[in-house]
Coordinates of C-alpha atoms in Angstrom, one line a residue:
M1 CA -9.9 4.8 7.9
M2 CA -9.0 1.2 8.9
T3 CA -8.2 0.0 12.5
G4 CA -5.3 -1.9 13.3
K5 CA -7.2 -5.2 13.3
E6 CA -8.8 -4.5 10.4
Y7 CA -5.4 -3.9 8.8
V8 CA -4.0 -7.0 10.0
E9 CA -7.2 -8.9 8.6
S10 CA -6.7 -7.1 5.3
L11 CA -3.2 -8.5 5.1
R12 CA -4.2 -12.0 5.9
K13 CA -7.1 -11.9 3.2
Y14 CA -4.7 -10.0 0.4
R15 CA -1.9 -12.4 0.9
P16 CA 0.9 -10.5 -0.7
K17 CA 3.6 -12.6 -2.3
I18 CA 6.8 -12.0 0.1
Y19 CA 9.9 -13.8 -0.2
F20 CA 12.6 -13.8 2.9
M21 CA 16.0 -15.5 2.4
G22 CA 14.6 -17.6 -0.6
R23 CA 11.5 -18.6 1.5
R24 CA 8.0 -17.8 0.6
I25 CA 6.1 -15.9 3.5
E26 CA 2.7 -17.4 3.3
N27 CA 1.0 -15.5 5.8
V28 CA 2.7 -12.3 6.5
A29 CA 0.6 -11.2 9.7
D30 CA 1.5 -14.2 11.7
D31 CA 4.9 -15.3 10.1
P32 CA 7.6 -14.8 13.1
I33 CA 9.7 -12.8 10.7
T34 CA 6.9 -10.3 9.5
A35 CA 4.5 -10.4 12.4
P36 CA 6.5 -7.5 14.5
H37 CA 6.6 -4.9 11.4
V38 CA 2.7 -6.1 10.8
N39 CA 2.0 -5.3 14.2
A40 CA 4.0 -1.9 14.7
A41 CA 1.9 -0.8 11.4
A42 CA -1.0 -1.9 12.7
M43 CA -0.5 0.2 15.9
T44 CA -0.3 3.5 13.6
Y45 CA -3.6 2.4 12.4
E46 CA -5.1 2.5 16.3
L47 CA -3.3 5.6 17.0
A48 CA -5.2 7.6 14.4
H49 CA -8.4 6.6 16.2
D50 CA -7.0 8.1 19.6
P51 CA -8.1 11.6 20.0
R52 CA -5.2 12.3 21.7
Y53 CA -2.9 11.4 18.5
E54 CA -5.6 12.1 15.6
S55 CA -4.0 15.3 14.5
V56 CA -0.6 14.0 14.1
M57 CA -1.6 10.6 12.7
T58 CA -4.2 11.6 10.1
A59 CA -4.2 14.0 7.1
V60 CA -7.2 15.4 5.1
S61 CA -6.8 14.5 1.2
H62 CA -6.8 17.3 -0.9
L63 CA -8.7 15.4 -3.3
T64 CA -11.7 14.0 -1.3
G65 CA -11.7 16.0 1.8
E66 CA -11.6 12.8 3.8
K67 CA -9.2 11.7 6.3

């Protein structure tokens, strides 16, 4: 499973095509409109790696048996 940093970097690399109020957001990870959401989502990845929250932040795939 990715870390929060890896998640943010994957968005920078992927460069999804997102528009807000008619303006194309070139870098979803760093744009002031979308960065707070990206950072919040990245925190969920970090919590999944924290032993205190791992049981509620991860699930085992019934297809692969992996988290």
